[in-house]
Short mmCIF file of C-alpha atoms in Angstrom, two decimals:
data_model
loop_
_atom_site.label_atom_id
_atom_site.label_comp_id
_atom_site.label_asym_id
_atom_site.label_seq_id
_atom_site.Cartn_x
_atom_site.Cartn_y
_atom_site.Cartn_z
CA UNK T 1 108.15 68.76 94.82
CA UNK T 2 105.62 71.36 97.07
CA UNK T 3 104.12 73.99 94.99
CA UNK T 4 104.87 77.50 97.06
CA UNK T 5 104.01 80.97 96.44
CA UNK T 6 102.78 82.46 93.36
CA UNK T 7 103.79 81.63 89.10
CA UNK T 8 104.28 78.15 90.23
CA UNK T 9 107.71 78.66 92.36
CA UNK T 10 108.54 75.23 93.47
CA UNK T 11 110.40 74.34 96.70
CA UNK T 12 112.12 71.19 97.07
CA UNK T 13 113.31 71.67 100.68
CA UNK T 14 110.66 70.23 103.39
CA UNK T 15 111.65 72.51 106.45
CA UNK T 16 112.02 75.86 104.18
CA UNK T 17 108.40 75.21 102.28
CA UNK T 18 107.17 74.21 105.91
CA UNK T 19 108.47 77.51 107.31
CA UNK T 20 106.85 79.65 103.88
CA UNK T 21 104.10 78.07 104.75
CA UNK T 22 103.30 78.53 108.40
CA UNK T 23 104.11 82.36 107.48
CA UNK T 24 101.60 82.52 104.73
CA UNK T 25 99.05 81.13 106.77
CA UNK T 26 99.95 83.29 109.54
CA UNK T 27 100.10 86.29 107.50
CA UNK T 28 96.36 86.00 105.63
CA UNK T 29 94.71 85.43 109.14
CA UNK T 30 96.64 88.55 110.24
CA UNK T 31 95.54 90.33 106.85
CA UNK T 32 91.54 88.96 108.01
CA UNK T 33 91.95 90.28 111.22
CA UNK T 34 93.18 93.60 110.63
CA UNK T 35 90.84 94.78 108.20
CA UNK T 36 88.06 93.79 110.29
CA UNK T 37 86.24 97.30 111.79
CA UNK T 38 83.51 98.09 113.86
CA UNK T 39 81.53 99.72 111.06
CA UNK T 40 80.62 96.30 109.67
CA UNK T 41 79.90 97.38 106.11
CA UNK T 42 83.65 98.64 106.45
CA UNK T 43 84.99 95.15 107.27
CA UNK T 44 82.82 94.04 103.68
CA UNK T 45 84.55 96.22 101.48
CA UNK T 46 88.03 96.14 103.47
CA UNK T 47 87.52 92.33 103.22
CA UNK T 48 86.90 92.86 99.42
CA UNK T 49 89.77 91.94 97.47
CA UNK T 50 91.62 89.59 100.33
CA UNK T 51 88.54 87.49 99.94
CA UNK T 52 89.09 87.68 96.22
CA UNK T 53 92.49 85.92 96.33
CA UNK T 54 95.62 86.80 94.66
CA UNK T 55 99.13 85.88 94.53
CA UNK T 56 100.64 87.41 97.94
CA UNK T 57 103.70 87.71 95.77
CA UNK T 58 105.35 90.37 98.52
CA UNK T 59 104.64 88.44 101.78
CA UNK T 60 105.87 85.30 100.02
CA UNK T 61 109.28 87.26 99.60
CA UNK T 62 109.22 88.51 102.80
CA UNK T 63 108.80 84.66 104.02
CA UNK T 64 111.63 83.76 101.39
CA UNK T 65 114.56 86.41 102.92
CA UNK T 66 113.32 85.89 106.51
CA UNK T 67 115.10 82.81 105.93
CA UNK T 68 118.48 84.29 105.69
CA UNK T 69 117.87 85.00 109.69
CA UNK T 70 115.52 83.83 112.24
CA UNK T 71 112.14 82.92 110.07
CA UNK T 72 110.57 82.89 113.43
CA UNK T 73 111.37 86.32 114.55
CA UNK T 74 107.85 88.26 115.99
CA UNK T 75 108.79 91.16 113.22
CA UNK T 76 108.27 89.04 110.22
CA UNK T 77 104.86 88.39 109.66
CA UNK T 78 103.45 91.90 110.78
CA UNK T 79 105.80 93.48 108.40
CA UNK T 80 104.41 90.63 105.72
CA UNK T 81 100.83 92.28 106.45
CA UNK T 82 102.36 95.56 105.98
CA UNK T 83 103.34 95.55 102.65
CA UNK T 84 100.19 93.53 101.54
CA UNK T 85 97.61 96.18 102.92
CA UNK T 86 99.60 98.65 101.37
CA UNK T 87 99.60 96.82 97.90
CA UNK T 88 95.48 95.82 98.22
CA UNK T 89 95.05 99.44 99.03
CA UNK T 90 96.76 100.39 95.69
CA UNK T 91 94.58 98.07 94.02
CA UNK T 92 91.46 100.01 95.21
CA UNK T 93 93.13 103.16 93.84
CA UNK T 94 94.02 102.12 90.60
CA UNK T 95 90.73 100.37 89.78
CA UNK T 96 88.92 103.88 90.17
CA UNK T 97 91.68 105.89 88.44
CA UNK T 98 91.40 102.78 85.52
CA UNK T 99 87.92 102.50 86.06
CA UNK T 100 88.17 98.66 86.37
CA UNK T 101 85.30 96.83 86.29
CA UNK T 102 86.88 93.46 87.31
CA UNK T 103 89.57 92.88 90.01
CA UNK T 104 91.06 89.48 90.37
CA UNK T 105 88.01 87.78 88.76
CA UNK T 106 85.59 89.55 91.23
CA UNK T 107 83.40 92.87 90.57
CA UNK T 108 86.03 95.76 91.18
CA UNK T 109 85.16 97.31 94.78
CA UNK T 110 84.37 100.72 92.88
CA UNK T 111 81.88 98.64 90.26
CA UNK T 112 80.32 96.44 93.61
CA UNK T 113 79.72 100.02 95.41
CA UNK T 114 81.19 103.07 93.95
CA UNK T 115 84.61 105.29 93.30
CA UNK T 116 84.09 106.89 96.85
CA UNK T 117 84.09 103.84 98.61
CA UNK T 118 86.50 102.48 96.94
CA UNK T 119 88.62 105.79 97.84
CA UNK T 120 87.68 105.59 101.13
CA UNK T 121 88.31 101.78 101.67
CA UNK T 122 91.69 102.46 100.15
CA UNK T 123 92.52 105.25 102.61
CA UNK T 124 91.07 102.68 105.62
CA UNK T 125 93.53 100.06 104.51
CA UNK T 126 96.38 102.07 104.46
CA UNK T 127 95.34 103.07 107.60
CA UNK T 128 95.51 99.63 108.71
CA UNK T 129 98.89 99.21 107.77
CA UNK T 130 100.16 102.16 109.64
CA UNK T 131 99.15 100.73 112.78
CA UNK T 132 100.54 97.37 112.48
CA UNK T 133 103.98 99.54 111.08
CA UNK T 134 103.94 101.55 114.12
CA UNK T 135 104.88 98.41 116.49
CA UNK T 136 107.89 97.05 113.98
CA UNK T 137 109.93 100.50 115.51
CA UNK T 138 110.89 104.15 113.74
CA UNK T 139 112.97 102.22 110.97
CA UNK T 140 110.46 100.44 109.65
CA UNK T 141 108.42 103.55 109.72
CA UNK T 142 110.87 105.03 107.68
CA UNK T 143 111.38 102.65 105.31
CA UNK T 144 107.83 102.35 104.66
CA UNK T 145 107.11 106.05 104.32
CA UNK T 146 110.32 106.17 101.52
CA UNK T 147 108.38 103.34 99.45
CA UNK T 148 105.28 104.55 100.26
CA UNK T 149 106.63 108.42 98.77
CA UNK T 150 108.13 106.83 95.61
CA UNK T 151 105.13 104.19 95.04
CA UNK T 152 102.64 108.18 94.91
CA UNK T 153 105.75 109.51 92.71
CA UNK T 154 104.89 106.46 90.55
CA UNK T 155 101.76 106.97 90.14
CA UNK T 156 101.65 110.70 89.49
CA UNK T 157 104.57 110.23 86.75
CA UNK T 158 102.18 107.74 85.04
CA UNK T 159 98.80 109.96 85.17
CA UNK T 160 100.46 112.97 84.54
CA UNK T 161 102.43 111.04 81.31
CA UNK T 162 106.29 112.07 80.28
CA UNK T 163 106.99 115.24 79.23
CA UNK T 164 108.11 116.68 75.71
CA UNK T 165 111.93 116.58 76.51
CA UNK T 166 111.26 113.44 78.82
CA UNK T 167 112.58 109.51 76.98
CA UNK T 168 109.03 107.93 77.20
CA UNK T 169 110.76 104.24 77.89
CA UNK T 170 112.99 106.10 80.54
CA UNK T 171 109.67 107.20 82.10
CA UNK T 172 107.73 104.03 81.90
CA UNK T 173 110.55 102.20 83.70
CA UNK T 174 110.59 105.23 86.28
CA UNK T 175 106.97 104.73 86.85
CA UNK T 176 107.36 100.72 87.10
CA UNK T 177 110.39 101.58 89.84
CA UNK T 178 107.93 103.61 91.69
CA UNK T 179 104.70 101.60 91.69
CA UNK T 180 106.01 98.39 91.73
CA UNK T 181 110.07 98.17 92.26
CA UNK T 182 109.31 100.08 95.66
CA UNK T 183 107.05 97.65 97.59
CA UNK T 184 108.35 94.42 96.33
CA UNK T 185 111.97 96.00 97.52
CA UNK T 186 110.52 97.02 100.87
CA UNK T 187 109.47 93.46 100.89
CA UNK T 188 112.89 91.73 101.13
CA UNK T 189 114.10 94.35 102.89
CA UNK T 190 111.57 93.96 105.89
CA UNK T 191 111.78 90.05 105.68
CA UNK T 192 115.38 90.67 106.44
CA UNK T 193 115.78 93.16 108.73
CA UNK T 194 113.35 91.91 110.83
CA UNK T 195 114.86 88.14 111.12
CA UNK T 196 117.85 89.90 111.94
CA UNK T 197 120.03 89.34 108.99
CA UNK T 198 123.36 90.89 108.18
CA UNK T 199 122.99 94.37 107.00
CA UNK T 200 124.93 93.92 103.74
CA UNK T 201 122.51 90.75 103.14
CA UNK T 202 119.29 92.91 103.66
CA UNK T 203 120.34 95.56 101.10
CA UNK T 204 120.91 92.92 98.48
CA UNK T 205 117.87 91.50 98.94
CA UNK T 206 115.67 94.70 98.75
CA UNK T 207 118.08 95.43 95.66
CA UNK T 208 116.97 91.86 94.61
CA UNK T 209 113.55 93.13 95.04
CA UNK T 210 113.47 96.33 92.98
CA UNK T 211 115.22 94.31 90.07
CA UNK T 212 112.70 91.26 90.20
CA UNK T 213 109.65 93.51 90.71
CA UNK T 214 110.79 95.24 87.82
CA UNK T 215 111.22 92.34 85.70
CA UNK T 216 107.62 90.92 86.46
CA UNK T 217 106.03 93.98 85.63
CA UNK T 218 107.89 94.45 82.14
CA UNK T 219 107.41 89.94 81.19
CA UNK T 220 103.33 91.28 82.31
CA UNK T 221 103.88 93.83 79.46
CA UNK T 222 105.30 90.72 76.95
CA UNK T 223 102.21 88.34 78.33
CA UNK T 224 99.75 90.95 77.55
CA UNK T 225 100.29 91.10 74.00
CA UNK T 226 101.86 87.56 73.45
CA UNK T 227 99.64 85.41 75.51
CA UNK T 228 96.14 83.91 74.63
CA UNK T 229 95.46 85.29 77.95
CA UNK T 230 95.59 82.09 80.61
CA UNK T 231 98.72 82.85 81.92
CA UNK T 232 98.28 86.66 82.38
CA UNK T 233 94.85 86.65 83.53
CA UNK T 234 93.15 89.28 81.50
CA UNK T 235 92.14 89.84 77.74
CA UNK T 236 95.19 89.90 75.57
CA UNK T 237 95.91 93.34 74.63
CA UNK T 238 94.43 95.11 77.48
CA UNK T 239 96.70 97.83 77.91
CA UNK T 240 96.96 98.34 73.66
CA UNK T 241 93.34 98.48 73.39
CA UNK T 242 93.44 100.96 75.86
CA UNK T 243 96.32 103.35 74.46
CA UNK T 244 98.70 102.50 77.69
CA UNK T 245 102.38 102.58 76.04
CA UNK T 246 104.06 99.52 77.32
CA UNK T 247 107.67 98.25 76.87
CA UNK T 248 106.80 96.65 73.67
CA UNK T 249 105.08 99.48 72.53
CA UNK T 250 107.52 101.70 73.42
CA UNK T 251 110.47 100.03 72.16
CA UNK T 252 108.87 99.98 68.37
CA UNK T 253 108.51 103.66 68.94
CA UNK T 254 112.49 103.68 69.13
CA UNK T 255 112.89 101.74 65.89
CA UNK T 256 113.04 103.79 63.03
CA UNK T 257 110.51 102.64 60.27
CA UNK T 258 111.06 99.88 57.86
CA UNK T 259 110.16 101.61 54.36
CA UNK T 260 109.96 98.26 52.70
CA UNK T 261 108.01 96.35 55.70
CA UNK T 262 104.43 97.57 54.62
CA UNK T 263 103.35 95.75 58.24
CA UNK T 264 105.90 97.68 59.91
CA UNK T 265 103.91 100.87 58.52
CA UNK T 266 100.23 99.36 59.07
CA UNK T 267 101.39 99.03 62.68
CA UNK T 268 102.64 102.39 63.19
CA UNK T 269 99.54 103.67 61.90
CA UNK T 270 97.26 101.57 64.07
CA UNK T 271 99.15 102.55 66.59
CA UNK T 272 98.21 106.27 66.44
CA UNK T 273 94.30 105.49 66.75
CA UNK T 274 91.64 104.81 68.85
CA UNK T 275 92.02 101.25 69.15
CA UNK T 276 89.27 100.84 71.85
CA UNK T 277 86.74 101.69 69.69
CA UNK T 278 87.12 99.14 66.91
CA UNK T 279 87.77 95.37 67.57
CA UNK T 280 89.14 94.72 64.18
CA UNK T 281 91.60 97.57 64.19
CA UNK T 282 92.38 96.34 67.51
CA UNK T 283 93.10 92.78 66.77
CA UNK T 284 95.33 93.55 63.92
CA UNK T 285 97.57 95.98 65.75
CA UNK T 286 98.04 92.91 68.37
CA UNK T 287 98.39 90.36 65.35
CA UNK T 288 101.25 92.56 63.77
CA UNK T 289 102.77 93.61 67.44
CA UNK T 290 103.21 89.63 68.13
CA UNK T 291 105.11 89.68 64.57
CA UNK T 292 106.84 92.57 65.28
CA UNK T 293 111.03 92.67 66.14
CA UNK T 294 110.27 94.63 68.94
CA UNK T 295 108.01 91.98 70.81
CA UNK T 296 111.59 90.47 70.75
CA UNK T 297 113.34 93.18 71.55
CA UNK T 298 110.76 93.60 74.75
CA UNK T 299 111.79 89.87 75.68
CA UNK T 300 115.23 90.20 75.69
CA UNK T 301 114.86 93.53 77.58
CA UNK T 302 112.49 91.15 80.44
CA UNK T 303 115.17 88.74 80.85
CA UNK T 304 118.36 91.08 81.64
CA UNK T 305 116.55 92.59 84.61
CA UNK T 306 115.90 89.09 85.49
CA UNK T 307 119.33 88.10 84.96
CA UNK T 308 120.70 91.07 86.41
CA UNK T 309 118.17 89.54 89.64
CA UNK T 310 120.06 86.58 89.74
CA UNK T 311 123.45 88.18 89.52
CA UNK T 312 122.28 90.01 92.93
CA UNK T 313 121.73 87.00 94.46
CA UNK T 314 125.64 85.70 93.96
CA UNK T 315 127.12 86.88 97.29
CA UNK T 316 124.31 85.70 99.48
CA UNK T 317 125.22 82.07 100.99
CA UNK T 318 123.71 78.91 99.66
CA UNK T 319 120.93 78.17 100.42
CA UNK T 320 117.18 76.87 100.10
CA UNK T 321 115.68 80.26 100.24
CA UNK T 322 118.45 81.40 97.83
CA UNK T 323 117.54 78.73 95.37
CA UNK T 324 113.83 79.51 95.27
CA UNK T 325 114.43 83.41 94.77
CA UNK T 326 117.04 82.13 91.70
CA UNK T 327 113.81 80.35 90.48
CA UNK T 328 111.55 83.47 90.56
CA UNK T 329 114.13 84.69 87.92
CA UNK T 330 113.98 81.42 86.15
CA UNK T 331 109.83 82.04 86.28
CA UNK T 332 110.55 85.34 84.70
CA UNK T 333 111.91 83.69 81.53
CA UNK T 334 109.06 80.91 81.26
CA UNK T 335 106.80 83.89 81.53
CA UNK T 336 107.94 85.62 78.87
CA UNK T 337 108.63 82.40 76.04
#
């Protein structure tokens, strides 16, 4: 069994992980090359955070529904590059709007150097990406500009925060859609289109996309207050500490308090305070959250966007590369345990 790809996604088929491969490899000495710049302290911080690692979760989809074409076809790993420069350009964004210190277990670009550079290396990357898009043809463009306008829309709707009359779970999933559903559906959609596949076979895929993308970003939500922090990467209860309402969060806010549950109160009133600013407040909200029917609830709610993933994937023929996106859905559910 060859280890492929990101959260452990196995492939059992020699050809398909030798094709994944060769693109992978192709596409981070593409991703090398094109942030390299004359301006050499530009090529440092460009470099930044693709020296840093990470998953490479999109180009690894794009490598996984190329393979319901021609793997091999000159569009695929340019449009793999795309949609990673795009996503490490986020990452510079949202690290000064979040004020991150850390970034994939390195110094955050706007900690190494500041929030301008970190702007302005953003901005370069994107830049970047444009001009590999513009040779993949006026589709492509398109395509990209539509994810690229909902991934902003995401991002706004988050900063800006739901409105009175606005359901704040119906807004967080509209932000996830946005900043995450969007690029990860581009993804499969590119990977696709480019090898050539069958039109009705590239819109399930990117429709496979948005769903799994979703579902990643919600079992993140579960891992950050149910895991001891291995698996997710970060502190447990990052985003409670810091007052960001995530699905389980949000779904207690929908329950209607338990009178004779005096947890079920304590929680509630945690819930409403500063939780950054004192540890042992903090680590009892996340003690009574894991305890808490709605940690459940948020589970359950992970697993039928997973499921609903998997359901996408019925018409699509058998296949290797059909197999290993089925596991990504599988991963979902050993994420969330």
């Amino acid at each position: 069994m060859t280890v492929v790809g990101p959260f452990g996604l196995s492939v059992q088929d020699r050809d398909l992980t030798r094709d994944v491969q060769a693109g992978m490899d192709a596409v981070e000495a593409a991703l090398i090359e094109a942030v390299k710049s004359d301006v050499p302290f530009i090529t440092v911080t460009a470099s930044h955070l693709i020296e840093a690692g990470g998953k490479r979760f999109r180009p690894l989809l794009v490598m996984l529904a190329a393979q319901f074409g021609d793997p091999a076809a000159p569009g695929v790993v340019p449009s793999a590059v795309v949609v990673e420069l795009t996503h490490l350009a986020t990452l510079y964004h949202d690290d000064v709007m979040d004020e991150a210190p850390v970034r994939r277990g390195a110094p955050s670009a706007n900690s190494r150097w500041d929030n301008s550079v970190a702007i302005l290396t953003g901005d370069f990357l994107f830049s970047r990406a444009s001009q590999v898009l513009s040779d993949l043809g006026p589709e492509a463009v398109r395509i990209q500009s539509d994810a690229f306008e909902r991934l902003v829309t995401g991002q706004i709707l988050e900063t800006a925060g739901p409105r009175p009359e606005d359901d704040p779970l119906r807004h967080y999933l509209d932000v996830i859609s946005g900043k995450t559903g969007s690029l990860i559906a581009v993804s499969c959609r590119f990977g696709s289109m480019m090898a050539g596949a069958e039109r009705w076979m590239v819109d399930t895929l990117a429709q496979y996309g948005e769903k799994i993308g979703t579902a990643f970003q919600l079992a993140d939500d579960v891992l950050d207050i149910a895991s001891d922090g291995h698996e997710s990467g970060k502190t447990p209860g990052t985003d409670l500490r810091e007052g960001v309402p995530t699905l389980p969060v949000l779904l207690l806010r929908q329950l209607p308090a338990d009178p004779a549950d005096p947890d079920d109160a304590r929680l509630r009133e945690l819930l409403d305070t500063d939780l950054a600013a004192d540890d042992a407040a903090h680590a009892e909200a996340l003690r009574l959250l894991r305890r808490h029917p709605a940690l459940e609830r948020a589970r359950r709610e992970t697993l039928r966007y997973a499921e609903e993933a998997r359901a996408l994937l019925d018409p699509l023929p058998d296949c290797p590369a059909k197999a290993a996106l089925q596991e990504l859905c599988d991963s979902v559910a050993i994420r969330t345990m």
